[in-house]
mmCIF file of N, CA and C in Angstrom:
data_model
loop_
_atom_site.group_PDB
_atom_site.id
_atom_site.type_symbol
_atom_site.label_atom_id
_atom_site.label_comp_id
_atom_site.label_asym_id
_atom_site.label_seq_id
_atom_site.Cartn_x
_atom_site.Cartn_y
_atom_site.Cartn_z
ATOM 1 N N UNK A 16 0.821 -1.191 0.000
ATOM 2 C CA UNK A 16 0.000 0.000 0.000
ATOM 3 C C UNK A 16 0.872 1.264 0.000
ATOM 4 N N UNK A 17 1.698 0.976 0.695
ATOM 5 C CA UNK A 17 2.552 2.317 1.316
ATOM 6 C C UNK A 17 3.282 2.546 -0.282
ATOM 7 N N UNK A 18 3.947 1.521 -0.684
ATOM 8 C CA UNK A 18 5.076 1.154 -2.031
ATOM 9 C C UNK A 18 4.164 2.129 -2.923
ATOM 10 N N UNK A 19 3.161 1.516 -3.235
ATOM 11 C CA UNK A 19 2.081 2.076 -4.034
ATOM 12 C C UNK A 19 1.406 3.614 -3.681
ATOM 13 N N UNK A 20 1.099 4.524 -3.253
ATOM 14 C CA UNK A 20 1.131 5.704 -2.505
ATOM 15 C C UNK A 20 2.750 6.463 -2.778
ATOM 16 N N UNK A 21 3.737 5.718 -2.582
ATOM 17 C CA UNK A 21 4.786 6.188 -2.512
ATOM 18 C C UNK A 21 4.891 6.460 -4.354
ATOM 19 N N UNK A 22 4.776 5.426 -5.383
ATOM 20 C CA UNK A 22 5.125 5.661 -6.608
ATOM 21 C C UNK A 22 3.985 6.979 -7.246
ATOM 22 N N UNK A 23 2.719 6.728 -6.762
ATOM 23 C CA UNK A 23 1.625 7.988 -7.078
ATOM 24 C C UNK A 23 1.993 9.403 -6.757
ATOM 25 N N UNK A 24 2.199 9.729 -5.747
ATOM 26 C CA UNK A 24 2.928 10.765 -5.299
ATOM 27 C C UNK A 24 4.031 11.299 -6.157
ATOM 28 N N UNK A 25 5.028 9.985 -6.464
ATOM 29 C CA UNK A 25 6.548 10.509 -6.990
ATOM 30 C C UNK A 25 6.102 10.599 -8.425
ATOM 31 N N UNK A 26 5.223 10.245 -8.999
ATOM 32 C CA UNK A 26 4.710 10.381 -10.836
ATOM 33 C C UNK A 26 4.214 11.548 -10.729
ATOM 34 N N UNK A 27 3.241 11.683 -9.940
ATOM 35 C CA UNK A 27 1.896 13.141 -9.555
ATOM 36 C C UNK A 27 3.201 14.583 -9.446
ATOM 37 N N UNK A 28 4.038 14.438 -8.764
ATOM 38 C CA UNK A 28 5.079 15.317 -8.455
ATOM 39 C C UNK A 28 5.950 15.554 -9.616
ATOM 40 N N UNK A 29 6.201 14.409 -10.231
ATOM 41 C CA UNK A 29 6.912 15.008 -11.685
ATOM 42 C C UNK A 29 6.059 15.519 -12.730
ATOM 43 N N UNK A 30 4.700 15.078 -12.887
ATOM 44 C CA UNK A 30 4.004 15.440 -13.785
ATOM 45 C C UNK A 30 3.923 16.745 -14.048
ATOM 46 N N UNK A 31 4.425 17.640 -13.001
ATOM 47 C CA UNK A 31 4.358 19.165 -12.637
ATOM 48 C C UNK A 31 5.530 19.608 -12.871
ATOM 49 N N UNK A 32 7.001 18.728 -12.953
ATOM 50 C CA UNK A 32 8.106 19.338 -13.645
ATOM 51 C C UNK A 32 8.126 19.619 -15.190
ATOM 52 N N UNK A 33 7.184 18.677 -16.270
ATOM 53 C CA UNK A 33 7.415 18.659 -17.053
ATOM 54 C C UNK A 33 7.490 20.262 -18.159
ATOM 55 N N UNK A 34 8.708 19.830 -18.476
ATOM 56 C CA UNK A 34 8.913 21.706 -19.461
ATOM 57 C C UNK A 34 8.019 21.386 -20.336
ATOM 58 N N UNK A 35 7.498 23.025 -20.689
ATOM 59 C CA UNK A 35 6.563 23.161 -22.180
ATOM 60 C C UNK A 35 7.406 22.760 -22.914
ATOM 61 N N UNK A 36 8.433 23.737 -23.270
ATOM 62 C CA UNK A 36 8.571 23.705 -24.570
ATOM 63 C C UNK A 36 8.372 24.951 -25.472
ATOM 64 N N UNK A 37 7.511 25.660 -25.296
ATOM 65 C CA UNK A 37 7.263 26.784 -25.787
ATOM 66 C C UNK A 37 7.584 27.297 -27.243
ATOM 67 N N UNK A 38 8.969 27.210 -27.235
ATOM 68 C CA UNK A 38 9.827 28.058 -28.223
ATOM 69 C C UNK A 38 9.533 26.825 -30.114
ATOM 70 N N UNK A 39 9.016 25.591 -29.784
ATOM 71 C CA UNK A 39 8.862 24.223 -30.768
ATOM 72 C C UNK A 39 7.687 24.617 -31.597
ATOM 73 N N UNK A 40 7.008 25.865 -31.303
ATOM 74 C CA UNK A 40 6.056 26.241 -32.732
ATOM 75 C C UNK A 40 5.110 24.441 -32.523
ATOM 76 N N UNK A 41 4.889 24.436 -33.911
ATOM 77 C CA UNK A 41 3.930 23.469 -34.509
ATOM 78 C C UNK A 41 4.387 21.752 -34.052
ATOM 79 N N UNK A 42 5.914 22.180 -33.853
ATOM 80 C CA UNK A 42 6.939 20.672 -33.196
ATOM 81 C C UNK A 42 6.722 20.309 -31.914
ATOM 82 N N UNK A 43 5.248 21.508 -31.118
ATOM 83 C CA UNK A 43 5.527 20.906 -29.401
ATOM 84 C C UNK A 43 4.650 20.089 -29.262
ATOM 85 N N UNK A 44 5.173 19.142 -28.857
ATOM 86 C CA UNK A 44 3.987 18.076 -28.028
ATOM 87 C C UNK A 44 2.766 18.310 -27.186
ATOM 88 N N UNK A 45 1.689 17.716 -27.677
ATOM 89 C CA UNK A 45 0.213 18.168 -27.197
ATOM 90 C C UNK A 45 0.768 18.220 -25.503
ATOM 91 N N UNK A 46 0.573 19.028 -24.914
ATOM 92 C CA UNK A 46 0.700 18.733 -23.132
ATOM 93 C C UNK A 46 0.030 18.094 -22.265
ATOM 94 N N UNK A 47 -1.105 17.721 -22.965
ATOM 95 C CA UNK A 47 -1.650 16.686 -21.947
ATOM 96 C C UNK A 47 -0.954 15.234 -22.131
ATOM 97 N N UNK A 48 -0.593 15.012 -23.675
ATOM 98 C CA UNK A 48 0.027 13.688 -23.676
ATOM 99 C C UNK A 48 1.100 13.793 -23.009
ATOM 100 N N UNK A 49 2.241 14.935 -23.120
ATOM 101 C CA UNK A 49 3.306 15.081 -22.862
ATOM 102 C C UNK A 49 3.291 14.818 -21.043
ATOM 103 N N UNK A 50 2.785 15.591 -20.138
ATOM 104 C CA UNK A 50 2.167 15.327 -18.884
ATOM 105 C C UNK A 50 1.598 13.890 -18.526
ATOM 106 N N UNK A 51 1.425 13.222 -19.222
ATOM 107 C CA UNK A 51 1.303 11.749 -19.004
ATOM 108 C C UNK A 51 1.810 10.797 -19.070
ATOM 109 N N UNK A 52 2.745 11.122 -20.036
ATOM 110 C CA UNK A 52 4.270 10.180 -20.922
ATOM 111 C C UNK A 52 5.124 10.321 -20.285
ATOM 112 N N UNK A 53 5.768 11.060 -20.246
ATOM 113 C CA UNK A 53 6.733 11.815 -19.460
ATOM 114 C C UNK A 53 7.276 11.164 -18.389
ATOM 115 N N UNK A 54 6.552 11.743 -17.316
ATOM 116 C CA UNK A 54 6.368 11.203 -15.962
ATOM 117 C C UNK A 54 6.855 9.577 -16.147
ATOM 118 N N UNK A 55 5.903 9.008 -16.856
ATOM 119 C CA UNK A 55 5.729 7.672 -16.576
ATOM 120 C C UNK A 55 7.158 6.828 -17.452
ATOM 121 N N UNK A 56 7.673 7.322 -18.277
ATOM 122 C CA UNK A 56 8.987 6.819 -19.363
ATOM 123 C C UNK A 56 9.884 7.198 -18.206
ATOM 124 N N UNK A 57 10.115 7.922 -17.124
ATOM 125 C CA UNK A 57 10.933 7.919 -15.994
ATOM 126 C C UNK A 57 10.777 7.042 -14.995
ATOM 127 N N UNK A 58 9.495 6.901 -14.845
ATOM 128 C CA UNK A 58 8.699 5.941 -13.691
ATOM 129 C C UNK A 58 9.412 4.337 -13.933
ATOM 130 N N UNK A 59 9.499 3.919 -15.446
ATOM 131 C CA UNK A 59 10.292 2.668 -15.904
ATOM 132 C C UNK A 59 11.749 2.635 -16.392
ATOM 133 N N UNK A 60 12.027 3.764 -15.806
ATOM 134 C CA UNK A 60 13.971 4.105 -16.251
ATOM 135 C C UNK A 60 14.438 3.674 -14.645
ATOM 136 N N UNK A 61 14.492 2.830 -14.099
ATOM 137 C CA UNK A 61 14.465 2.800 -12.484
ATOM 138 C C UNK A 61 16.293 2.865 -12.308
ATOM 139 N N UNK A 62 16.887 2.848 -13.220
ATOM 140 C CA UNK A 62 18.520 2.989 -12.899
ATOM 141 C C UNK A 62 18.701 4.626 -13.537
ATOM 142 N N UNK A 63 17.647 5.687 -13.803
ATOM 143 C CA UNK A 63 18.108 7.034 -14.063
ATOM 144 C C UNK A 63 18.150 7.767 -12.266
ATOM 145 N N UNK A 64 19.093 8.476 -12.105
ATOM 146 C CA UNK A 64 18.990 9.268 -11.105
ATOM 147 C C UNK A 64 18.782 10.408 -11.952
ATOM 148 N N UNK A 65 17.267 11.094 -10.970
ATOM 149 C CA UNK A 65 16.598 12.268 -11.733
ATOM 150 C C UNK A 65 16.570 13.135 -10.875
ATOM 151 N N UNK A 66 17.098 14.618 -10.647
ATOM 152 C CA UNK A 66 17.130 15.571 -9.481
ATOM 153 C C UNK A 66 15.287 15.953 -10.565
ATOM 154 N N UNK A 67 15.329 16.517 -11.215
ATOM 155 C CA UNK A 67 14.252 17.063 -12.125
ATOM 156 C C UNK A 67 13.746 16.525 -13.383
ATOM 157 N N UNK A 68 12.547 16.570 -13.485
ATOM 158 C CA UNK A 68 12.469 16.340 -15.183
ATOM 159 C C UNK A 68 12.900 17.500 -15.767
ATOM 160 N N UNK A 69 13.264 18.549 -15.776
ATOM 161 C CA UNK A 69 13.801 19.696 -16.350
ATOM 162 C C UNK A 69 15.388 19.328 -16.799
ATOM 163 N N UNK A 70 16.088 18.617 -15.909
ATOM 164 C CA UNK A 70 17.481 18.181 -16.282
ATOM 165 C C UNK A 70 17.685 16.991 -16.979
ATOM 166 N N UNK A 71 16.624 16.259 -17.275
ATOM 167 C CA UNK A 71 17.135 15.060 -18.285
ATOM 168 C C UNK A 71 16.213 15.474 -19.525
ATOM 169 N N UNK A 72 14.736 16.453 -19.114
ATOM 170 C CA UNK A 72 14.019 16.419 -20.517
ATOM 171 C C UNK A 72 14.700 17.742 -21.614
ATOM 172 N N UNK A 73 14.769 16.622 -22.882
ATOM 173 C CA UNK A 73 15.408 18.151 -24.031
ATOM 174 C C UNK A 73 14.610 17.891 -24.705
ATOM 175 N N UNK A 74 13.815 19.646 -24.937
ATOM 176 C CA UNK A 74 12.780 20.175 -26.134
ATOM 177 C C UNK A 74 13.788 19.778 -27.143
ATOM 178 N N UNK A 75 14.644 20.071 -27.782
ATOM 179 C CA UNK A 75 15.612 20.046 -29.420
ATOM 180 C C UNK A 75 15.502 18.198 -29.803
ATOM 181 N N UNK A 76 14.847 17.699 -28.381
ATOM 182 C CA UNK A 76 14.838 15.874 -29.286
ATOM 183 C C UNK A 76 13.562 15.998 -28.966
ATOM 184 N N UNK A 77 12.623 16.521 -28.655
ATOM 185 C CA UNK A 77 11.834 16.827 -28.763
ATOM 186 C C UNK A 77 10.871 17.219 -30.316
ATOM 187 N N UNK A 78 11.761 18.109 -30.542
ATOM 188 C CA UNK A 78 11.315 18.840 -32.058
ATOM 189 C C UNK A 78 12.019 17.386 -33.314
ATOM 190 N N UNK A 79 12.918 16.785 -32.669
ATOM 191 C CA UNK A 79 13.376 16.041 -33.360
ATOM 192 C C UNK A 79 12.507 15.191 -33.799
ATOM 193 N N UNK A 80 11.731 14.757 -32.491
ATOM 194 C CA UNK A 80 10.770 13.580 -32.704
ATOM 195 C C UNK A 80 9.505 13.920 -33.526
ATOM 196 N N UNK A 81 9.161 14.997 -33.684
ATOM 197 C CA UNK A 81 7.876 15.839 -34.283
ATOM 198 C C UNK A 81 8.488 15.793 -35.585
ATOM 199 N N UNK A 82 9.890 15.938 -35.705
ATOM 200 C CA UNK A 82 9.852 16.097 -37.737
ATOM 201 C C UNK A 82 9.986 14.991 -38.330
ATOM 202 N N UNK A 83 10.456 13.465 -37.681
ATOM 203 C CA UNK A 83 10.357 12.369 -37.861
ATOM 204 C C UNK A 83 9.039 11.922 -38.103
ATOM 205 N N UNK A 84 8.298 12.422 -36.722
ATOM 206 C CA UNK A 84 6.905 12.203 -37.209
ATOM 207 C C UNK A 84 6.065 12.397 -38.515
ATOM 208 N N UNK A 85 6.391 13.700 -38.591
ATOM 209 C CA UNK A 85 5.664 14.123 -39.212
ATOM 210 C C UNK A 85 5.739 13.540 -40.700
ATOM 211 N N UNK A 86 7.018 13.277 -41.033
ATOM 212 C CA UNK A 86 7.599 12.290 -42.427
ATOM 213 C C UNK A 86 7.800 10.895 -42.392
ATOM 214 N N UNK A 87 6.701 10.361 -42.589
ATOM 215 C CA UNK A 87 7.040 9.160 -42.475
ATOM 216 C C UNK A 87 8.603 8.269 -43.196
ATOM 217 N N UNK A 88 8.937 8.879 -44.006
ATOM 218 C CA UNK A 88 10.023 8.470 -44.975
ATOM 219 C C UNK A 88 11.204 8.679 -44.497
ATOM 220 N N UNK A 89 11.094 9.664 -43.411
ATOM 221 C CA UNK A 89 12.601 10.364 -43.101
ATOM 222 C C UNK A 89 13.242 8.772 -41.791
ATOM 223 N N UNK A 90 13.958 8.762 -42.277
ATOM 224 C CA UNK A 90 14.532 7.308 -41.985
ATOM 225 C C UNK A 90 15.170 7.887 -40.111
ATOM 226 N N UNK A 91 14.943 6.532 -39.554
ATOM 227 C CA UNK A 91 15.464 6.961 -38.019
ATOM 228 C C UNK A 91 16.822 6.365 -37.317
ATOM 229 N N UNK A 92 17.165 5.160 -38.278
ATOM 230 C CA UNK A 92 18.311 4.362 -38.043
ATOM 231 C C UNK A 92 19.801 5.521 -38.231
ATOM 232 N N UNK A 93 19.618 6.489 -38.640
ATOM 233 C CA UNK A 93 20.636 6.791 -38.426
ATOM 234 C C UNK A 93 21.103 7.783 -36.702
ATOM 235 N N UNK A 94 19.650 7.619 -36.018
ATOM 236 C CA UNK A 94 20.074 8.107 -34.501
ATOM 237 C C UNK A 94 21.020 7.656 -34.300
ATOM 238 N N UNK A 95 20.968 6.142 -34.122
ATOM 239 C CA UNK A 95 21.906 5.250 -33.457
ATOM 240 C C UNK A 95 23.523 5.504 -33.947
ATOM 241 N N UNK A 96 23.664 6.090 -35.133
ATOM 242 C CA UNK A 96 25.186 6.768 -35.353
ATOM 243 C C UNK A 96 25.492 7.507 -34.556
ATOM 244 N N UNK A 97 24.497 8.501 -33.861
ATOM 245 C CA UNK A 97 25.077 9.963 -33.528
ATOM 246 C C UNK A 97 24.768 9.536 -31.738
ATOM 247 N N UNK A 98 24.621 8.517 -31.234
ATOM 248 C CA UNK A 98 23.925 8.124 -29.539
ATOM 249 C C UNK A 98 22.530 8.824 -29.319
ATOM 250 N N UNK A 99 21.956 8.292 -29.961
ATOM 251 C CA UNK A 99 20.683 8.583 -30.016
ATOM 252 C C UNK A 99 20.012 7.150 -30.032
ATOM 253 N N UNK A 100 19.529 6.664 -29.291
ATOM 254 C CA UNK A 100 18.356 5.692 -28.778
ATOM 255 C C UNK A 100 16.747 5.772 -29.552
ATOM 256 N N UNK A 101 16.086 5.739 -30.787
ATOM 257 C CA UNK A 101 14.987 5.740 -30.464
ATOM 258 C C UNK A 101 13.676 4.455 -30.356
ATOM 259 N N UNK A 102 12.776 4.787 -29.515
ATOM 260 C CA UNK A 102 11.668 4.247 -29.124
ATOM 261 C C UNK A 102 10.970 4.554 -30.001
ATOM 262 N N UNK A 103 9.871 3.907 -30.522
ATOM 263 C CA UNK A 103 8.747 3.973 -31.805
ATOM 264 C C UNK A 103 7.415 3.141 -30.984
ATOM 265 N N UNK A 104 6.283 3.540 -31.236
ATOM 266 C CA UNK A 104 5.632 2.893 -31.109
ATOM 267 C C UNK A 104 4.113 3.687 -31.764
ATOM 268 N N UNK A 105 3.517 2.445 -32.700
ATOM 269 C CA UNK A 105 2.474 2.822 -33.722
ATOM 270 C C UNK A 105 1.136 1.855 -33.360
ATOM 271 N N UNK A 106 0.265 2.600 -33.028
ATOM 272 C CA UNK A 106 -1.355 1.581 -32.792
ATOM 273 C C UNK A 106 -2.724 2.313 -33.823
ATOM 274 N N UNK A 107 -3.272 1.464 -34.060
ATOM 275 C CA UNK A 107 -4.415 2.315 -34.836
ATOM 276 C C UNK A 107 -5.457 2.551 -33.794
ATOM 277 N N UNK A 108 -6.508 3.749 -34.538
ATOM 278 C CA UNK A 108 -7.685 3.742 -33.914
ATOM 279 C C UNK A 108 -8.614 3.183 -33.886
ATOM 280 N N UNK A 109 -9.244 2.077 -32.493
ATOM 281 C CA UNK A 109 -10.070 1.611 -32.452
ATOM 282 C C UNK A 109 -11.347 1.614 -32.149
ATOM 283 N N UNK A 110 -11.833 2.600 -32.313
ATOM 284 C CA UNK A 110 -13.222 3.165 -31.834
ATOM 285 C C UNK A 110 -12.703 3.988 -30.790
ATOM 286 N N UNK A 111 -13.296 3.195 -29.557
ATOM 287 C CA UNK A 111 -13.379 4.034 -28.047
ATOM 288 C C UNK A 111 -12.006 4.064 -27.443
ATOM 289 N N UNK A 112 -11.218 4.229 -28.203
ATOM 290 C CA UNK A 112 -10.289 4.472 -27.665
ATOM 291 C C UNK A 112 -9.639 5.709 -27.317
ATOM 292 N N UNK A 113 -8.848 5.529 -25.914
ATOM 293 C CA UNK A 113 -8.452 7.564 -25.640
ATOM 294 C C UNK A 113 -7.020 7.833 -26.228
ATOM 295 N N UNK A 114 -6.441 8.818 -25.988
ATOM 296 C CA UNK A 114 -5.114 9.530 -25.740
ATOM 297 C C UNK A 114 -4.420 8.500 -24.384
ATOM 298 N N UNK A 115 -4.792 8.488 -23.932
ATOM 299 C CA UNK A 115 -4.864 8.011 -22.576
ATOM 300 C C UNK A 115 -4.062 6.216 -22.240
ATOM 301 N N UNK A 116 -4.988 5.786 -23.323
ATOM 302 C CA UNK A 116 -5.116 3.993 -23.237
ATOM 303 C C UNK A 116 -4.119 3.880 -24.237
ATOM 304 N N UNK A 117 -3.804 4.903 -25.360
ATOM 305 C CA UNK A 117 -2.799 4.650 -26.045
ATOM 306 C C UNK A 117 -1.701 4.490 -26.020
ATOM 307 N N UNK A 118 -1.351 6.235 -24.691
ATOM 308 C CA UNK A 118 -0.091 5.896 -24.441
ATOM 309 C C UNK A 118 0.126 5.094 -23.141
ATOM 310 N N UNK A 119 -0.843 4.343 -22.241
ATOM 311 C CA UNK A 119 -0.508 3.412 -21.720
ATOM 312 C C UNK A 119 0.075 1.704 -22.152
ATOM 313 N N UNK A 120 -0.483 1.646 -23.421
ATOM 314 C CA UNK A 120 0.137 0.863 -24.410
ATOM 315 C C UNK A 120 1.318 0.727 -24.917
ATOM 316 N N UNK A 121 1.941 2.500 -25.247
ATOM 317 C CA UNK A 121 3.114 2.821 -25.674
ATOM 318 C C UNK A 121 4.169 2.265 -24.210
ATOM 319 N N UNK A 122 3.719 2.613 -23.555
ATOM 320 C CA UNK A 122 4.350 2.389 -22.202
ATOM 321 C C UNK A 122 4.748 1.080 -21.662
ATOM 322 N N UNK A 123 3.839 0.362 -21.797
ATOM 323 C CA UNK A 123 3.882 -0.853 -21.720
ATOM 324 C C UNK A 123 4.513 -1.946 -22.580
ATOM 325 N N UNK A 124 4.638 -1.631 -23.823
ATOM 326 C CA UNK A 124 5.525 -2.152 -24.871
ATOM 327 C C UNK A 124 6.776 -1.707 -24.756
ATOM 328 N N UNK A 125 7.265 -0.223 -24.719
ATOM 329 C CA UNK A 125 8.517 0.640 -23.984
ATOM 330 C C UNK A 125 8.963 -0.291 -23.040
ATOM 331 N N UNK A 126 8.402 -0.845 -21.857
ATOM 332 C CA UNK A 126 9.239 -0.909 -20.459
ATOM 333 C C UNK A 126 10.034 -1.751 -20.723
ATOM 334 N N UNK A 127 9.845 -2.923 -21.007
ATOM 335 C CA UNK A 127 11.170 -4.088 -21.132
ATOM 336 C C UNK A 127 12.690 -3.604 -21.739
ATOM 337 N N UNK A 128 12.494 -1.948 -22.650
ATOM 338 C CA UNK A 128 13.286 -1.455 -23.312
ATOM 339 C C UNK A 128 14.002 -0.698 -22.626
ATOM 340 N N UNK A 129 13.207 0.241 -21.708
ATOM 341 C CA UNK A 129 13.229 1.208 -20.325
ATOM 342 C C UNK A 129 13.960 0.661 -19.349
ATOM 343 N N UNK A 130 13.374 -0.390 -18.851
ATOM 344 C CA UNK A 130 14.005 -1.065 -17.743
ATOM 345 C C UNK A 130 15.582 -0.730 -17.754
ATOM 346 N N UNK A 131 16.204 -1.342 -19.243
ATOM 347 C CA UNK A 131 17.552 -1.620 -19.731
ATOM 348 C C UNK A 131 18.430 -0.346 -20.103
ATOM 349 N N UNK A 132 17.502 0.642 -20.010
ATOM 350 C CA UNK A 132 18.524 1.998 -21.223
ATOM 351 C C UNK A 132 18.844 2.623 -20.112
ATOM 352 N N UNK A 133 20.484 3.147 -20.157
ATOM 353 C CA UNK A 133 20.839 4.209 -19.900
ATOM 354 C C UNK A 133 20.923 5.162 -21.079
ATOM 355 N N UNK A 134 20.507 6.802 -20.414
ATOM 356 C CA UNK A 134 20.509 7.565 -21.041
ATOM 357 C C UNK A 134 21.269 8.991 -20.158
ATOM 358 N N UNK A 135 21.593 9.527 -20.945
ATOM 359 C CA UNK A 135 21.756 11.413 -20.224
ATOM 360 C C UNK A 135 20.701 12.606 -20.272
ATOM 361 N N UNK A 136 19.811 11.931 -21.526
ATOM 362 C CA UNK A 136 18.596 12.871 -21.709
ATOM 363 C C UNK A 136 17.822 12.901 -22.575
ATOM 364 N N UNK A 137 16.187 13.117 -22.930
ATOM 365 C CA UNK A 137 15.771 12.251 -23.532
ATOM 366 C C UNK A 137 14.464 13.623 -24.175
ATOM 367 N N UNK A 138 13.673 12.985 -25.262
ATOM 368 C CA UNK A 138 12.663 13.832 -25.658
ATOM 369 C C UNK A 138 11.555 12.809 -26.267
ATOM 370 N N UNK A 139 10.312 13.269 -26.399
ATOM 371 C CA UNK A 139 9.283 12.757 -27.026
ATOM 372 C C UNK A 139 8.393 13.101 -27.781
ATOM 373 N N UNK A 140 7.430 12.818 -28.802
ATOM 374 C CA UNK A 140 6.716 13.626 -29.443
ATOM 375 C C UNK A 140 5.560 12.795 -29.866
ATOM 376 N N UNK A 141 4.250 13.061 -30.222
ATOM 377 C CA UNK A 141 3.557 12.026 -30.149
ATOM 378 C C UNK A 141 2.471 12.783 -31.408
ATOM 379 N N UNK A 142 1.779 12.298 -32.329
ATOM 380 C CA UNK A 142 0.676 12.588 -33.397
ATOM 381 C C UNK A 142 -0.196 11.866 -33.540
ATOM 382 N N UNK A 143 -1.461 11.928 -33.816
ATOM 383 C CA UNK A 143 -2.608 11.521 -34.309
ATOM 384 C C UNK A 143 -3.001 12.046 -35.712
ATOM 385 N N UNK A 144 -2.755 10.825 -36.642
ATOM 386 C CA UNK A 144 -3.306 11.107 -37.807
ATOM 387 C C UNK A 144 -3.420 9.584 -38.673
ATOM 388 N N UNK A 145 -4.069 9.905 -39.767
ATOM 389 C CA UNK A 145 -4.766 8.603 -40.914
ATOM 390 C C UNK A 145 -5.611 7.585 -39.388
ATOM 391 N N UNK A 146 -5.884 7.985 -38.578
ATOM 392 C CA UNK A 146 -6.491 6.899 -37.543
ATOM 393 C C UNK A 146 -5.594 6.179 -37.258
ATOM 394 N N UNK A 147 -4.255 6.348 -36.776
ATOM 395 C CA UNK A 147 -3.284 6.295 -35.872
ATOM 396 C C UNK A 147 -2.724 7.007 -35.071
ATOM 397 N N UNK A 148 -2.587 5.974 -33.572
ATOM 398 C CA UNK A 148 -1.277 7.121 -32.672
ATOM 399 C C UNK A 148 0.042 6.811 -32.878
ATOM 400 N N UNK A 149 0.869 7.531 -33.044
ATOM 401 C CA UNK A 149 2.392 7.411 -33.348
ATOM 402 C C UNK A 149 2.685 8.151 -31.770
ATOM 403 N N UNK A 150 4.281 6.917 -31.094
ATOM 404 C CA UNK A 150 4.583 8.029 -30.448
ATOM 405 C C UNK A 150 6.239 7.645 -30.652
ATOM 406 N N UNK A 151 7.247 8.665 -30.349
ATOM 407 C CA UNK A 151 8.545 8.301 -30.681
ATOM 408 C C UNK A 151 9.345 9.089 -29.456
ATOM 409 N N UNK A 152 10.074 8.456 -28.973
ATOM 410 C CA UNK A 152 10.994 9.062 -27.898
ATOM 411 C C UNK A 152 12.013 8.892 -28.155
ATOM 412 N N UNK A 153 13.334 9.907 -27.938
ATOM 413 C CA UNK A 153 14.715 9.618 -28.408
ATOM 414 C C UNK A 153 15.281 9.899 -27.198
ATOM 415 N N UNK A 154 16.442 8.624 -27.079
ATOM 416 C CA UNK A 154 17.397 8.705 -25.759
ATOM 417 C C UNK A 154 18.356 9.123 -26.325
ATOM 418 N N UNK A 155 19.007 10.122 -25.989
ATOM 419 C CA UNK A 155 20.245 10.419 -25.943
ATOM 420 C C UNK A 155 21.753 9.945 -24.889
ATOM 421 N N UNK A 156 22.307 8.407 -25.560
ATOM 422 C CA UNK A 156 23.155 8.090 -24.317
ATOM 423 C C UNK A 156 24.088 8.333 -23.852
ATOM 424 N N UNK A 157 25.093 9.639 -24.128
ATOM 425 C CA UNK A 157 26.237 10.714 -23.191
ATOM 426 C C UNK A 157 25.738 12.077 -24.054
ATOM 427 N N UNK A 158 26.467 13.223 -22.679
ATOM 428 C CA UNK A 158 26.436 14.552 -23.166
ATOM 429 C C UNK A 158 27.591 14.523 -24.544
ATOM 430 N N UNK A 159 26.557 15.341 -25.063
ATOM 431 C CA UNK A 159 27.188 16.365 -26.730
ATOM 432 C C UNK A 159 28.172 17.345 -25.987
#
């Protein structure tokens, strides 16, 4: 009970660090998804030491993940040249389905991946379109 109380609290508390973003124009992530993802892609990093989500989250992989998105063609294998990590994950729309249940899905397919990654800092970006959710997160694994 207590374990459980203890992890609600520590998600509920980051959910309130998460940066806008502001300056990403048309590239920022909806904030309610972002406020939900977020939090929780830390919640399954259990070997990150996090003073803030402000110090591991970067808007610039952020915007990264939004122009990937947005092109399906623009190829992603070449992160992994530059230490860049990315996460993908694609579901269609099934009727009653939310924002919500989607990216608890994303999450849940993520963790076995999460569990394992070290990173230094990380971004996400997420779209709805043709009656799909796309969401893509990029780890970045040492400082530039």
């Amino acid at each position: 009970m207590w374990f459980a109380l203890t992890i609600l609290v520590s998600v509920t508390a980051l959910s309130y660090g998460v940066p806008e973003c502001p300056g990403l124009g048309e590239h920022t992530m909806q904030q309610d998804v972002k406020d939900d993802l977020i939090p929780k892609v830390l919640r399954y990093s259990p070997d990150q030491d996090v003073a803030s989500l402000s110090s591991v989250y970067d808007c610039n992989l952020e915007k990264m993940a939004a122009e990937v998105l947005a092109d399906p063609y623009k190829p992603i294998k070449f992160f992994e040249n530059i230490g860049i990590y990315p996460l993908v994950y694609n579901i269609e729309e099934r009727g009653e389905d939310n924002v919500r249940l989607m990216t608890h899905a994303a999450l849940q397919y993520w963790k076995k991946y999460l569990e394992n990654l070290h990173y230094f800092n990380f971004g996400c970006n997420y779209i709805y379109e043709h009656e799909m959710h796309k969401y893509l997160c990029l780890f970045r694994h040492e400082a530039e």
